Amino acid sequence: MNTEKSPLISVIVPVYKVEEYLPVCLDSLLAQTYRNFELLLVDDGSPDGCWQIMQQYAAQDSRVRIFSKENGGVSSARNFGLEQARGEYICFVDSDDFVAPQYLEWMYRAMKQTNTELAVCGYRKVSKEADPAGIAPAAEEPEIKIFSLEEYSFDYTQCEAANQYVWCILYKRSLCKGLHFDEQLFIGEDTFFFVQVLLQAKGLALVKTPLYFYRIWPESACRRPFTQKHYTAVETWSRIYEMVQQTDPLLKNSAEQMLVFACAHAYYRMLEAHYPDKKLRASAVQTVRTHKAAVRRMETKPRWKLWDKARLLSMLYLPAWFNGVFWRRAEQLRAKHRDGTGSLQKTD
C-alpha cells in the first residue's frame, strides 16, 4: 500500500513467556501490506528468551521499538504501550497469535470507506500448534459492513460484529484519549476497554474476513482453576451494564445477558473447584436473581442458548449440591458428544 499519505499506525504487543511463538507473531506483522506502522514490543518481565528475540528484530527493522518493564500483567503492558505510541491509529496484537498480511490495510481501508473511527475484523481460533503456512490466504476483496451503536449487540446471533476483545480492532487514537486498561480486572479488562471506545465511536466498520488468528491455550486465564480473581468477570459486566444504561435496548439487553452469563460461569466453576467461599457463590446467585428479566428474555435457539438458560434457571431454583453433581456430569456427556461429532468451534 502507498505510504506517502498513509497515517502512522501503532501496533502494541505485550510480551510474556512466548519465546516459541513470538517470531511467528512478529514475522506476520512485519509482512503487512500496510507499511507505515510502528511495532511496539513491551517485555512484561518475561523470564525466558523473549528479550533477545525482540532485540534481534529491532536490529533488523527500524519500525520495531522495544521496551522492558517489571512484570505487571497484560493490562499494565498495554497501558505502557499506549503511553509510548506515536501513531494516529492504535491496534493490539497478542504475542502468541498471528495475523494475515492484509490485517492493517483492510481495517484502515474499511474505516476510510465507511467514515468510521473503529474497525473490527473477523478472527479464527486455531490450535497452539497452528502454522501460518497452512492457513488459506484471505480473499481478494473483503466484505465490509457498517454498524451503528443502535444496531450493536454483544450477542453474535443478533450482531455479526459482536466483539469482546481488543486484538482484532483498529482504533482512531483520539478515541483512546484518557482511557486505560483497568489493571485490577483479571478477566474482561479488554472487553471493558473496548466498550468505552465503542460508546465514543458510536459505531464501527466490520471486515468480515478472518484476518486475526487466535491460539487456543488449555492453560489460559479463563481455563485455570477458579480463584477470586476470576470473579472479576462479573465485576466487568456489572460495570459495562451500568455504562450502557442510556443506550438502545439491543445493546443494553445484551449487556445484561452477558452479566448473567458471567455469573453462571463463575458459579459453576466454583462448584467444580469446590471453592469454599459460599458468600461469593451466593453473590453470583443474587446477581442473577436481580436480573431475572434477562434470563426470561433469553431465546432457546441456537441450542447452546437453551443450555445456558437451563443452567441459569438451575442456579435460581435448585440447590448447589445438585447443580454441582448434575451439571458436571452433563458437561462430561456434552464434551463426549462434541468430540465424537466434531468440535463446535473450527480450529486449524
Short mmCIF file of C-alpha atoms in Angstrom, two decimals:
data_model
loop_
_atom_site.label_atom_id
_atom_site.label_comp_id
_atom_site.label_asym_id
_atom_site.label_seq_id
_atom_site.Cartn_x
_atom_site.Cartn_y
_atom_site.Cartn_z
CA MET A 1 0.00 0.00 0.00
CA ASN A 2 1.25 3.50 -0.85
CA THR A 3 2.60 5.05 2.36
CA GLU A 4 3.04 8.67 1.19
CA LYS A 5 -0.31 9.76 2.60
CA SER A 6 -0.91 6.84 4.93
CA PRO A 7 -1.04 7.76 8.63
CA LEU A 8 1.14 6.01 11.18
CA ILE A 9 -0.41 3.03 12.97
CA SER A 10 0.95 1.96 16.36
CA VAL A 11 0.80 -1.81 16.87
CA ILE A 12 1.17 -2.67 20.58
CA VAL A 13 2.29 -6.19 21.51
CA PRO A 14 2.65 -7.16 25.20
CA VAL A 15 5.24 -9.94 25.53
CA TYR A 16 5.48 -12.55 28.28
CA LYS A 17 6.77 -16.16 28.17
CA VAL A 18 6.12 -16.74 24.45
CA GLU A 19 9.61 -17.31 23.02
CA GLU A 20 8.37 -20.29 20.99
CA TYR A 21 5.61 -18.28 19.28
CA LEU A 22 6.96 -14.72 19.24
CA PRO A 23 8.90 -14.99 15.93
CA VAL A 24 5.76 -16.19 14.12
CA CYS A 25 3.79 -13.24 15.50
CA LEU A 26 6.47 -10.70 14.56
CA ASP A 27 7.04 -12.15 11.10
CA SER A 28 3.32 -11.86 10.36
CA LEU A 29 3.27 -8.22 11.46
CA LEU A 30 6.38 -7.21 9.52
CA ALA A 31 4.85 -8.79 6.40
CA GLN A 32 1.94 -6.31 6.42
CA THR A 33 0.84 -4.81 3.11
CA TYR A 34 0.27 -1.55 5.03
CA ARG A 35 3.83 -0.36 5.57
CA ASN A 36 3.58 2.82 7.66
CA PHE A 37 3.39 1.44 11.17
CA GLU A 38 5.48 1.21 14.30
CA LEU A 39 5.68 -2.06 16.21
CA LEU A 40 5.87 -1.53 19.98
CA LEU A 41 7.04 -4.65 21.81
CA VAL A 42 6.64 -4.45 25.59
CA ASP A 43 8.55 -7.12 27.53
CA ASP A 44 6.50 -7.51 30.71
CA GLY A 45 9.31 -9.04 32.77
CA SER A 46 9.38 -12.26 30.72
CA PRO A 47 11.79 -14.80 32.27
CA ASP A 48 12.58 -16.63 29.01
CA GLY A 49 14.39 -15.57 25.83
CA CYS A 50 11.81 -13.09 24.56
CA TRP A 51 14.00 -10.02 25.14
CA GLN A 52 16.80 -11.45 22.99
CA ILE A 53 14.31 -12.19 20.20
CA MET A 54 12.95 -8.65 20.44
CA GLN A 55 16.46 -7.22 20.19
CA GLN A 56 17.14 -9.23 17.04
CA TYR A 57 14.00 -7.92 15.33
CA ALA A 58 14.67 -4.32 16.42
CA ALA A 59 18.15 -4.54 14.88
CA GLN A 60 16.68 -5.75 11.57
CA ASP A 61 13.75 -3.31 11.16
CA SER A 62 13.64 0.33 12.27
CA ARG A 63 9.86 0.18 12.74
CA VAL A 64 10.35 -2.11 15.75
CA ARG A 65 10.60 -0.32 19.12
CA ILE A 66 11.33 -2.46 22.18
CA PHE A 67 10.74 -1.80 25.86
CA SER A 68 11.35 -3.74 29.05
CA LYS A 69 9.44 -3.32 32.32
CA GLU A 70 8.79 -5.19 35.54
CA ASN A 71 6.03 -7.75 35.37
CA GLY A 72 2.65 -6.13 35.92
CA GLY A 73 0.29 -8.17 33.75
CA VAL A 74 -1.10 -7.75 30.26
CA SER A 75 -3.12 -4.62 31.12
CA SER A 76 -0.04 -2.93 32.56
CA ALA A 77 1.94 -3.76 29.40
CA ARG A 78 -0.81 -2.45 27.11
CA ASN A 79 -1.05 0.76 29.13
CA PHE A 80 2.72 1.21 28.83
CA GLY A 81 2.43 0.73 25.07
CA LEU A 82 -0.34 3.33 24.85
CA GLU A 83 1.89 5.84 26.63
CA GLN A 84 4.72 5.25 24.14
CA ALA A 85 2.62 5.13 20.97
CA ARG A 86 3.10 7.86 18.35
CA GLY A 87 0.55 6.74 15.78
CA GLU A 88 -2.71 8.32 14.67
CA TYR A 89 -4.25 4.85 14.90
CA ILE A 90 -3.83 2.11 17.52
CA CYS A 91 -4.17 -1.66 17.47
CA PHE A 92 -3.21 -4.50 19.79
CA VAL A 93 -1.88 -7.96 18.99
CA ASP A 94 -1.20 -10.75 21.49
CA SER A 95 2.33 -12.09 21.19
CA ASP A 96 1.38 -15.76 20.74
CA ASP A 97 -1.09 -15.04 17.91
CA PHE A 98 -0.51 -14.07 14.27
CA VAL A 99 -2.26 -12.02 11.59
CA ALA A 100 -2.87 -12.06 7.84
CA PRO A 101 -0.77 -9.73 5.63
CA GLN A 102 -3.83 -7.53 5.00
CA TYR A 103 -4.67 -7.12 8.71
CA LEU A 104 -3.81 -3.41 8.98
CA GLU A 105 -4.54 -2.36 5.41
CA TRP A 106 -8.05 -3.76 5.20
CA MET A 107 -9.18 -2.42 8.56
CA TYR A 108 -7.76 1.02 7.76
CA ARG A 109 -9.42 0.96 4.34
CA ALA A 110 -12.74 -0.06 5.92
CA MET A 111 -12.58 2.94 8.27
CA LYS A 112 -11.89 5.30 5.39
CA GLN A 113 -14.63 3.86 3.17
CA THR A 114 -17.28 3.98 5.90
CA ASN A 115 -16.12 7.20 7.61
CA THR A 116 -15.91 5.44 10.98
CA GLU A 117 -13.28 5.64 13.72
CA LEU A 118 -13.31 1.99 14.70
CA ALA A 119 -12.90 -1.17 12.62
CA VAL A 120 -13.23 -4.82 13.63
CA CYS A 121 -12.04 -7.78 11.57
CA GLY A 122 -13.03 -11.42 11.64
CA TYR A 123 -10.85 -13.86 13.56
CA ARG A 124 -10.35 -17.59 13.68
CA LYS A 125 -9.48 -19.74 16.67
CA VAL A 126 -6.58 -22.07 15.94
CA SER A 127 -4.69 -24.68 17.90
CA LYS A 128 -1.49 -23.66 19.65
CA GLU A 129 0.44 -25.76 17.10
CA ALA A 130 -1.08 -23.93 14.10
CA ASP A 131 1.33 -22.91 11.33
CA PRO A 132 0.54 -19.75 9.33
CA ALA A 133 1.79 -21.54 6.21
CA GLY A 134 -1.21 -23.87 6.48
CA ILE A 135 -3.77 -21.05 6.62
CA ALA A 136 -5.56 -20.24 3.38
CA PRO A 137 -4.87 -16.68 2.15
CA ALA A 138 -7.54 -14.02 2.61
CA ALA A 139 -9.97 -13.28 -0.21
CA GLU A 140 -9.08 -10.64 -2.78
CA GLU A 141 -11.71 -8.15 -1.69
CA PRO A 142 -13.18 -8.14 1.83
CA GLU A 143 -16.86 -7.72 2.57
CA ILE A 144 -17.34 -4.60 4.69
CA LYS A 145 -20.42 -3.75 6.76
CA ILE A 146 -21.14 -0.79 8.99
CA PHE A 147 -22.95 -0.98 12.34
CA SER A 148 -24.31 1.96 14.28
CA LEU A 149 -24.41 1.87 18.07
CA GLU A 150 -28.18 1.32 17.81
CA GLU A 151 -27.54 -1.86 15.80
CA TYR A 152 -24.81 -3.23 18.03
CA SER A 153 -25.19 -6.18 20.41
CA PHE A 154 -22.75 -8.34 22.40
CA ASP A 155 -24.76 -11.38 21.22
CA TYR A 156 -23.27 -12.62 17.95
CA THR A 157 -26.57 -14.27 16.99
CA GLN A 158 -28.00 -10.74 16.88
CA CYS A 159 -24.99 -8.83 15.54
CA GLU A 160 -22.22 -10.07 13.25
CA ALA A 161 -19.83 -7.51 14.70
CA ALA A 162 -20.24 -8.68 18.32
CA ASN A 163 -16.84 -8.47 19.98
CA GLN A 164 -15.27 -8.77 23.43
CA TYR A 165 -11.58 -8.39 22.57
CA VAL A 166 -9.09 -5.65 21.73
CA TRP A 167 -6.81 -7.60 19.40
CA CYS A 168 -8.90 -7.68 16.21
CA ILE A 169 -9.62 -3.95 16.14
CA LEU A 170 -8.13 -0.77 14.70
CA TYR A 171 -8.86 2.38 16.73
CA LYS A 172 -8.60 6.06 15.91
CA ARG A 173 -6.11 7.33 18.50
CA SER A 174 -8.41 10.14 19.61
CA LEU A 175 -10.95 7.58 20.87
CA CYS A 176 -8.41 6.26 23.39
CA LYS A 177 -7.53 9.65 24.86
CA GLY A 178 -7.76 9.46 28.64
CA LEU A 179 -8.56 5.73 28.61
CA HIS A 180 -6.51 2.91 30.05
CA PHE A 181 -6.85 -0.79 30.81
CA ASP A 182 -8.03 -1.48 34.36
CA GLU A 183 -5.15 -3.40 35.92
CA GLN A 184 -7.39 -4.70 38.71
CA LEU A 185 -9.54 -6.73 36.30
CA PHE A 186 -8.17 -10.24 35.81
CA ILE A 187 -10.91 -11.28 33.35
CA GLY A 188 -12.60 -8.90 30.92
CA GLU A 189 -10.18 -5.99 31.04
CA ASP A 190 -10.05 -5.89 27.24
CA THR A 191 -13.85 -6.00 26.97
CA PHE A 192 -14.20 -3.06 29.35
CA PHE A 193 -11.69 -1.03 27.34
CA PHE A 194 -13.40 -1.89 24.03
CA VAL A 195 -16.84 -0.85 25.30
CA GLN A 196 -15.54 2.54 26.45
CA VAL A 197 -14.12 3.13 22.97
CA LEU A 198 -17.25 1.83 21.22
CA LEU A 199 -19.51 4.24 23.12
CA GLN A 200 -17.37 7.15 21.93
CA ALA A 201 -17.17 5.91 18.34
CA LYS A 202 -20.98 5.49 18.08
CA GLY A 203 -20.49 2.58 15.67
CA LEU A 204 -17.93 0.56 13.74
CA ALA A 205 -16.96 -0.99 10.43
CA LEU A 206 -16.74 -4.77 10.17
CA VAL A 207 -14.30 -6.55 7.85
CA LYS A 208 -15.90 -9.99 7.72
CA THR A 209 -12.75 -11.76 6.52
CA PRO A 210 -10.77 -13.56 9.27
CA LEU A 211 -7.52 -11.59 9.49
CA TYR A 212 -6.54 -12.46 13.06
CA PHE A 213 -5.60 -15.95 14.25
CA TYR A 214 -6.05 -16.61 17.95
CA ARG A 215 -4.28 -19.56 19.52
CA ILE A 216 -6.31 -21.64 21.99
CA TRP A 217 -4.41 -22.47 25.16
CA PRO A 218 -5.65 -25.10 27.65
CA GLU A 219 -3.87 -23.16 30.42
CA SER A 220 -5.25 -19.70 29.55
CA ALA A 221 -6.55 -17.47 32.35
CA CYS A 222 -10.17 -18.44 31.67
CA ARG A 223 -9.34 -22.14 31.97
CA ARG A 224 -7.20 -22.17 35.10
CA PRO A 225 -8.59 -23.43 38.44
CA PHE A 226 -11.01 -20.91 39.93
CA THR A 227 -9.70 -18.19 42.22
CA GLN A 228 -11.36 -14.99 43.39
CA LYS A 229 -9.59 -13.16 40.54
CA HIS A 230 -11.84 -14.99 38.08
CA TYR A 231 -14.85 -13.32 39.68
CA THR A 232 -13.71 -10.02 38.19
CA ALA A 233 -15.56 -11.10 35.03
CA VAL A 234 -18.78 -10.45 36.95
CA GLU A 235 -17.46 -7.05 38.03
CA THR A 236 -16.54 -6.26 34.41
CA TRP A 237 -20.01 -6.96 33.08
CA SER A 238 -21.68 -5.21 36.02
CA ARG A 239 -19.75 -2.07 35.17
CA ILE A 240 -20.45 -2.42 31.45
CA TYR A 241 -24.16 -2.87 32.14
CA GLU A 242 -24.16 0.38 34.12
CA MET A 243 -22.24 2.15 31.34
CA VAL A 244 -24.82 1.29 28.65
CA GLN A 245 -27.97 2.25 30.57
CA GLN A 246 -28.62 5.22 28.27
CA THR A 247 -28.18 3.24 25.04
CA ASP A 248 -30.74 1.44 22.88
CA PRO A 249 -32.40 -1.75 24.19
CA LEU A 250 -30.44 -4.09 21.90
CA LEU A 251 -27.10 -3.12 23.43
CA LYS A 252 -28.41 -2.75 26.99
CA ASN A 253 -30.24 -6.09 26.99
CA SER A 254 -27.27 -7.94 25.53
CA ALA A 255 -25.00 -6.46 28.24
CA GLU A 256 -27.43 -7.68 30.90
CA GLN A 257 -27.42 -11.11 29.30
CA MET A 258 -23.62 -11.19 29.34
CA LEU A 259 -23.72 -10.24 33.04
CA VAL A 260 -25.87 -13.23 34.00
CA PHE A 261 -23.70 -15.47 31.79
CA ALA A 262 -20.62 -14.27 33.71
CA CYS A 263 -22.37 -15.07 36.99
CA ALA A 264 -23.26 -18.57 35.80
CA HIS A 265 -19.74 -19.21 34.56
CA ALA A 266 -18.25 -18.16 37.92
CA TYR A 267 -20.86 -20.08 39.91
CA TYR A 268 -20.35 -23.41 38.14
CA ARG A 269 -16.58 -23.03 38.17
CA MET A 270 -16.76 -22.50 41.93
CA LEU A 271 -18.80 -25.69 42.29
CA GLU A 272 -16.41 -27.62 40.07
CA ALA A 273 -13.39 -26.44 42.07
CA HIS A 274 -15.16 -26.92 45.44
CA TYR A 275 -14.33 -23.29 46.11
CA PRO A 276 -15.02 -22.71 49.83
CA ASP A 277 -16.34 -19.12 49.69
CA LYS A 278 -20.11 -19.66 49.90
CA LYS A 279 -20.74 -15.91 50.18
CA LEU A 280 -19.13 -15.33 46.79
CA ARG A 281 -21.24 -18.09 45.26
CA ALA A 282 -24.36 -16.61 46.87
CA SER A 283 -23.41 -13.22 45.41
CA ALA A 284 -23.43 -14.70 41.90
CA VAL A 285 -26.87 -16.20 42.52
CA GLN A 286 -28.20 -12.92 43.91
CA THR A 287 -26.96 -11.00 40.87
CA VAL A 288 -28.78 -13.41 38.55
CA ARG A 289 -31.89 -13.11 40.73
CA THR A 290 -31.70 -9.31 40.40
CA HIS A 291 -31.53 -9.68 36.62
CA LYS A 292 -34.13 -12.45 36.19
CA ALA A 293 -35.68 -10.44 33.37
CA ALA A 294 -32.58 -11.14 31.27
CA VAL A 295 -32.98 -14.88 31.88
CA ARG A 296 -36.65 -14.74 30.89
CA ARG A 297 -35.81 -12.86 27.68
CA MET A 298 -33.21 -15.40 26.60
CA GLU A 299 -34.05 -17.29 23.46
CA THR A 300 -33.61 -21.06 23.25
CA LYS A 301 -32.11 -21.20 19.77
CA PRO A 302 -29.43 -21.99 18.84
CA ARG A 303 -29.11 -24.99 21.12
CA TRP A 304 -26.31 -23.55 23.28
CA LYS A 305 -28.69 -20.80 24.41
CA LEU A 306 -31.14 -23.40 25.71
CA TRP A 307 -28.25 -25.00 27.59
CA ASP A 308 -27.21 -21.70 29.17
CA LYS A 309 -30.76 -20.77 30.09
CA ALA A 310 -31.24 -24.13 31.83
CA ARG A 311 -28.05 -23.60 33.82
CA LEU A 312 -29.21 -20.15 34.91
CA LEU A 313 -32.63 -21.43 35.98
CA SER A 314 -30.92 -24.19 37.96
CA MET A 315 -28.86 -21.55 39.76
CA LEU A 316 -32.05 -19.78 40.82
CA TYR A 317 -34.25 -22.68 41.83
CA LEU A 318 -32.10 -25.74 42.64
CA PRO A 319 -29.61 -26.32 45.47
CA ALA A 320 -25.89 -26.05 44.90
CA TRP A 321 -25.16 -29.69 45.78
CA PHE A 322 -27.50 -30.83 43.00
CA ASN A 323 -26.18 -28.34 40.46
CA GLY A 324 -22.59 -29.34 41.13
CA VAL A 325 -23.20 -33.05 40.53
CA PHE A 326 -25.79 -32.79 37.74
CA TRP A 327 -24.12 -30.16 35.56
CA ARG A 328 -20.65 -31.66 35.97
CA ARG A 329 -21.98 -34.92 34.54
CA ALA A 330 -23.93 -33.07 31.87
CA GLU A 331 -20.79 -31.21 30.78
CA GLN A 332 -18.88 -34.51 30.55
CA LEU A 333 -21.57 -36.02 28.32
CA ARG A 334 -21.71 -32.87 26.22
CA ALA A 335 -17.93 -32.88 25.74
CA LYS A 336 -18.02 -36.57 24.79
CA HIS A 337 -20.74 -35.90 22.21
CA ARG A 338 -18.86 -32.90 20.84
CA ASP A 339 -15.63 -34.88 20.48
CA GLY A 340 -17.47 -37.64 18.71
CA THR A 341 -19.28 -35.44 16.21
CA GLY A 342 -16.75 -32.68 15.55
CA SER A 343 -15.82 -29.58 17.50
CA LEU A 344 -18.35 -26.78 17.63
CA GLN A 345 -15.52 -24.29 17.07
CA LYS A 346 -13.48 -24.51 13.91
CA THR A 347 -9.77 -24.81 14.59
CA ASP A 348 -6.77 -25.44 12.42
#
